[in-house]
CSV table of C-alpha atoms in Angstrom, one decimal:
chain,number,residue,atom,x,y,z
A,97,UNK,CA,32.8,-4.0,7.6
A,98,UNK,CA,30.9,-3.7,4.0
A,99,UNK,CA,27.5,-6.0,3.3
A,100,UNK,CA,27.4,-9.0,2.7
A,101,UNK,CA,24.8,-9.5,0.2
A,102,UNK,CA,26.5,-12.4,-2.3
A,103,UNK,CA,26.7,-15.8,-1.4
A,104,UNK,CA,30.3,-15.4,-1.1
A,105,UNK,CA,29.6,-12.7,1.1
A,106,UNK,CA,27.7,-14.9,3.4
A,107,UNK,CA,29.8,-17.6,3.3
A,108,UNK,CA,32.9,-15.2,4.7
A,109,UNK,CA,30.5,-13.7,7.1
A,110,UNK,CA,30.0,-17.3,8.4
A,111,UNK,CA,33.5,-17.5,8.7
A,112,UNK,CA,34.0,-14.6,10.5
A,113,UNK,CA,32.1,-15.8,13.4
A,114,UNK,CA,34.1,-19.4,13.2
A,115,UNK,CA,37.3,-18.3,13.4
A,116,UNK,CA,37.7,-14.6,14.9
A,117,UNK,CA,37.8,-15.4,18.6
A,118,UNK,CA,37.1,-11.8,19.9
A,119,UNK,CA,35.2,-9.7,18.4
A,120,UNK,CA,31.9,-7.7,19.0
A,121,UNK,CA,29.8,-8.4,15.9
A,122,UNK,CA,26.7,-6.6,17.3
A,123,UNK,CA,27.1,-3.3,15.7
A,124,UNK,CA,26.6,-4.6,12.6
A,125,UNK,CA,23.7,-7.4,13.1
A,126,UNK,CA,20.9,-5.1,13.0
A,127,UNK,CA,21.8,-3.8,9.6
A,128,UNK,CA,22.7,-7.4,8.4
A,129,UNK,CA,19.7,-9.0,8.9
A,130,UNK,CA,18.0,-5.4,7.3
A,131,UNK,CA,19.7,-5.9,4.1
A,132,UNK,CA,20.4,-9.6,3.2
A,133,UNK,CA,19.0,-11.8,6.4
A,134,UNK,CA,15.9,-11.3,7.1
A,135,UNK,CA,14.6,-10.6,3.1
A,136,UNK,CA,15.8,-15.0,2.6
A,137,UNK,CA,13.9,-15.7,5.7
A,138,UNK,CA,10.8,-16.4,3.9
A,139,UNK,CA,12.0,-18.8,1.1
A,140,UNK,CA,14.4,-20.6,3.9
A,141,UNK,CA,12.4,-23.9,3.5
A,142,UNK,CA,12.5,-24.0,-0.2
A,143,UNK,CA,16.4,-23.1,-0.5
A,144,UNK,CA,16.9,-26.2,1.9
A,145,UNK,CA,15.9,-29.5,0.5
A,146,UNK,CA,18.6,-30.5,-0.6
A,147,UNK,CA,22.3,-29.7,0.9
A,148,UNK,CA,22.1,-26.7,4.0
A,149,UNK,CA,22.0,-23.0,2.5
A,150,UNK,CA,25.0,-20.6,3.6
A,151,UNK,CA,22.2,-19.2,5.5
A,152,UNK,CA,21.3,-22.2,7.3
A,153,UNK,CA,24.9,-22.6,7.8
A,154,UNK,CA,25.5,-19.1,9.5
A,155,UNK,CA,22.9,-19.9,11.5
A,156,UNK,CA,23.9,-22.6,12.5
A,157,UNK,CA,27.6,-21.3,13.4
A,158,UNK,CA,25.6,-19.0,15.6
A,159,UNK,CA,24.5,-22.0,17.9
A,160,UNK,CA,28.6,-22.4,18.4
A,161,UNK,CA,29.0,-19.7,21.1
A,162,UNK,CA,26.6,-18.8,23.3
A,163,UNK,CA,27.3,-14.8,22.6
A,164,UNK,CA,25.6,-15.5,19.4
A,165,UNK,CA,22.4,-17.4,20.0
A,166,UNK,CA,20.8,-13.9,21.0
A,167,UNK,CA,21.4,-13.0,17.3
A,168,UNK,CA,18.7,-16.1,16.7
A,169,UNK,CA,16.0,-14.2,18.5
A,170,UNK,CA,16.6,-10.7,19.2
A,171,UNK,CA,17.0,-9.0,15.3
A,172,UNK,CA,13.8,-11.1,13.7
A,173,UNK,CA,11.2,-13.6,15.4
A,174,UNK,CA,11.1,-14.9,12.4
A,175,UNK,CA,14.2,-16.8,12.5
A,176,UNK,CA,13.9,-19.8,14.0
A,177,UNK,CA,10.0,-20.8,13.3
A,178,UNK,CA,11.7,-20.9,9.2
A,179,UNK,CA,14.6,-22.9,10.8
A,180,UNK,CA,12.1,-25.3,12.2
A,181,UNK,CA,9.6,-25.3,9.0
A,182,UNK,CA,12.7,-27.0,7.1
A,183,UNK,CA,12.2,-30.2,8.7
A,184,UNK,CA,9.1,-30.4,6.8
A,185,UNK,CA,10.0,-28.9,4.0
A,186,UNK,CA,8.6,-31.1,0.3
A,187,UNK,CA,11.6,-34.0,-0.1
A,188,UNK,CA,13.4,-32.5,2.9
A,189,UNK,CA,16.9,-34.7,2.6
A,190,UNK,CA,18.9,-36.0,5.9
A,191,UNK,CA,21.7,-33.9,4.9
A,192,UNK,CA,18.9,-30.8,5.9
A,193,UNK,CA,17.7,-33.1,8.7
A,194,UNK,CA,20.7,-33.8,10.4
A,195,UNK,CA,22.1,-30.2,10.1
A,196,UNK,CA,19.1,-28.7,12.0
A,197,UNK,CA,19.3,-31.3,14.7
A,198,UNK,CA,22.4,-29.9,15.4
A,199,UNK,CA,21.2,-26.5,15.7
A,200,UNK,CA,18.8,-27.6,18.3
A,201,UNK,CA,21.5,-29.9,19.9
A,202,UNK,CA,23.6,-27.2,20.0
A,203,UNK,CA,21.3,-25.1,22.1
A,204,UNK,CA,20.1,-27.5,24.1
A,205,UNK,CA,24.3,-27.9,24.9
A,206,UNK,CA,23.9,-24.3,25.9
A,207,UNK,CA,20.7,-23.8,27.4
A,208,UNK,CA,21.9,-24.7,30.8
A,209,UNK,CA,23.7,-20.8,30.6
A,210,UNK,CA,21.9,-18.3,31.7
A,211,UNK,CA,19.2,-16.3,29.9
A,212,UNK,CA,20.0,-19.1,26.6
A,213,UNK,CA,16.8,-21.5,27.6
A,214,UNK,CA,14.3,-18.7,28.7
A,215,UNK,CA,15.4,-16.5,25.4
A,216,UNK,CA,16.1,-19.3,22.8
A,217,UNK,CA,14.6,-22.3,23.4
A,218,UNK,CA,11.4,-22.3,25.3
A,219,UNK,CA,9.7,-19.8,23.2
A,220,UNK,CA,10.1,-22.1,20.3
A,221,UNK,CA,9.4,-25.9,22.2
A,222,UNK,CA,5.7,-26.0,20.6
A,223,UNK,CA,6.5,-25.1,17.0
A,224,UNK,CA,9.7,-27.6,17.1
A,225,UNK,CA,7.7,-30.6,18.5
A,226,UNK,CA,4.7,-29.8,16.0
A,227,UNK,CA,7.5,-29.9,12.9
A,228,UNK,CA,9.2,-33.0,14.7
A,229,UNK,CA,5.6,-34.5,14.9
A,230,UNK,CA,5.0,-33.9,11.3
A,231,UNK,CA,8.1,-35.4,10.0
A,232,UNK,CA,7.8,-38.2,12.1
A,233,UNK,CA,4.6,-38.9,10.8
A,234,UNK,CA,6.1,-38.6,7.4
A,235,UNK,CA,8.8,-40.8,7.9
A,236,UNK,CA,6.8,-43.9,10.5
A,237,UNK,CA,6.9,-46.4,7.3
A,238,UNK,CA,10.1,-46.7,6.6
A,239,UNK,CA,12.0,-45.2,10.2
A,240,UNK,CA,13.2,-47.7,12.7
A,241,UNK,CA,14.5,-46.6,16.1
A,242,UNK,CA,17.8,-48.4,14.9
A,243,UNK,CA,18.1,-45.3,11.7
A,244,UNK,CA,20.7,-42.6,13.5
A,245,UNK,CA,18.6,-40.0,12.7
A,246,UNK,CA,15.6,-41.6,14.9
A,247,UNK,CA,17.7,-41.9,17.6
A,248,UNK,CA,18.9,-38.0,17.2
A,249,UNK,CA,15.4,-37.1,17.0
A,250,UNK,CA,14.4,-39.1,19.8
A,251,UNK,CA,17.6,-37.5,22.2
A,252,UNK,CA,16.3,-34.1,20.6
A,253,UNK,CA,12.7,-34.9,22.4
A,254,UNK,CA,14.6,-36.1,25.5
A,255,UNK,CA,16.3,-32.3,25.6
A,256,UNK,CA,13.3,-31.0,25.0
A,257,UNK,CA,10.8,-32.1,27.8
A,258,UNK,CA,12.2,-30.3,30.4
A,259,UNK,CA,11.5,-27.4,28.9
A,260,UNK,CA,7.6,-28.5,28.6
A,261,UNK,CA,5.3,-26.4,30.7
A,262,UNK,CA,1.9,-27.4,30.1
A,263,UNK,CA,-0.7,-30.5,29.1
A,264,UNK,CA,-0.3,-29.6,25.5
A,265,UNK,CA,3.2,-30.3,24.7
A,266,UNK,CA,3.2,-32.6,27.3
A,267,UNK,CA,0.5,-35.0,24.9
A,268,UNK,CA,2.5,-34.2,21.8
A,269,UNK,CA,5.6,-35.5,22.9
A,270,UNK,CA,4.2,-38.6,23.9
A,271,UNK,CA,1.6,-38.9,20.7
A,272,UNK,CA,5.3,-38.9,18.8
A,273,UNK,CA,7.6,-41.1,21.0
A,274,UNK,CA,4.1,-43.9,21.4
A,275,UNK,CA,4.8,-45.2,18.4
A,276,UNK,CA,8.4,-46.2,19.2
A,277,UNK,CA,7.2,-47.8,22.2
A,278,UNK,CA,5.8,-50.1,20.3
A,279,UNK,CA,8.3,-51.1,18.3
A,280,UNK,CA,9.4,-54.8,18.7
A,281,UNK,CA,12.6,-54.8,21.0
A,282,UNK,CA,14.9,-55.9,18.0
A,283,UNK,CA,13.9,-52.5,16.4
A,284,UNK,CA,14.5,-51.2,19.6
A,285,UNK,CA,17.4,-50.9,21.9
A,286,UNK,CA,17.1,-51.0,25.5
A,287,UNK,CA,19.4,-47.9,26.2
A,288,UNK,CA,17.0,-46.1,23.4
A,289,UNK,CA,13.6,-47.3,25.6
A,290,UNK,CA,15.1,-46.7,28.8
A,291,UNK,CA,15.5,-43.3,27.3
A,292,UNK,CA,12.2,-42.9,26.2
A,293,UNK,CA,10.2,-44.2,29.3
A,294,UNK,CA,12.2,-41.6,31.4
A,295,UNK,CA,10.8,-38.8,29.0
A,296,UNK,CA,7.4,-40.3,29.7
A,297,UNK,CA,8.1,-40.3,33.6
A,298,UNK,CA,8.3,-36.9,33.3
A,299,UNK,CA,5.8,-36.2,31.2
A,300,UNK,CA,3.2,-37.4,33.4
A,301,UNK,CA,2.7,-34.8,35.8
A,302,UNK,CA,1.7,-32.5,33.1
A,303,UNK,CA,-1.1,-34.1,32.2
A,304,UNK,CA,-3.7,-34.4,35.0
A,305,UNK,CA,-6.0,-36.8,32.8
A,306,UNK,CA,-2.9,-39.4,33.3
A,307,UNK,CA,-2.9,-38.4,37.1
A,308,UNK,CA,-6.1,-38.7,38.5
């Protein structure tokens, strides 16, 4: 297999992993994300504001199967905080939004295999939530729970809490889901609060202030 270290490239190597059902990429990940992978890592948040990056969109195609999601953690650390960091990134579009929820969908699809919540999504919970809470905060003016990428975010934090393991992100999740709870009920569906009041029933027993 030769480089890919054009955007062409990239885009075929995205490709490769769509459509060839067997075959064993991993002797040539390590020197991928040497040469072309990890070098983009660092400007990942300013190529995507716009429209998703062929980077963004390989990995993304790695969330597909879960033979790939390893390839998120185990060849640079780096990866997925600078997946994450987009959310935030200055004038951040939905298009950029939406595709990133469906990275984190995706895993949270697959965590339930072995080894995929341990090894791809815990180690990540606090520095998602903390972006989440950020672009919410950005976004409180104008969002509604009614705007479908409100209610993605808010199934996205419903994913997330079970994978919460201490008063911390416990107190986050709720500092971001508060403010929909206060919503007026016309802003805010019933299938959309029940939703969120089960989060917070769970929630609870990680915070012993709220216990007592």
């Amino acid at each position: 297999m030769r480089m890919f270290t054009s955007s062409m490239g990239m885009k075929r190597l995205a490709d490769f992993f769509r459509n060839l059902a067997e075959f064993d990429f991993s002797p040539y990940i390590a020197v991928s994300f040497r040469k072309c992978i990890s070098p983009q890592l660092a400007s990942l948040n300013q190529e995507n504001t716009q429209a998703p990056s062929i980077l963004l969109e390989l990995f993304f195609v790695w969330t597909s199967k879960k033979e790939y999601t390893a390839f998120l953690i185990d060849y640079d650390d780096c990866v997925m905080p600078q997946v994450y960091t987009c959310l935030i990134a200055p004038a951040v579009k939905p298009a950029i939004v939406s595709r990133i929820l469906d990275i984190v969908d995706w895993l949270l699809s697959l965590s339930m295999e072995e080894g995929i919540s341990d090894h791809v999504v815990k180690p990540r919970v606090t520095t998602l939530l903390h972006n989440l809470a950020v672009l919410i905060e950005r976004t409180k003016q104008d969002a509604s729970a009614a705007n479908p990428l409100v209610q993605r975010q808010i199934n996205i934090l419903s994913g997330v809490s079970r994978y919460l393991t201490d008063s911390k992100q416990a107190t986050m999740l709720l500092t971001l889901l508060s403010p929909l709870l206060h919503k007026p009920t016309r802003l805010v569906g019933e299938k959309v609060e029940a939703n969120m009041l089960k989060i917070v029933s769970s929630l609870l027993p990680l915070i012993p202030a709220l216990t007592d």
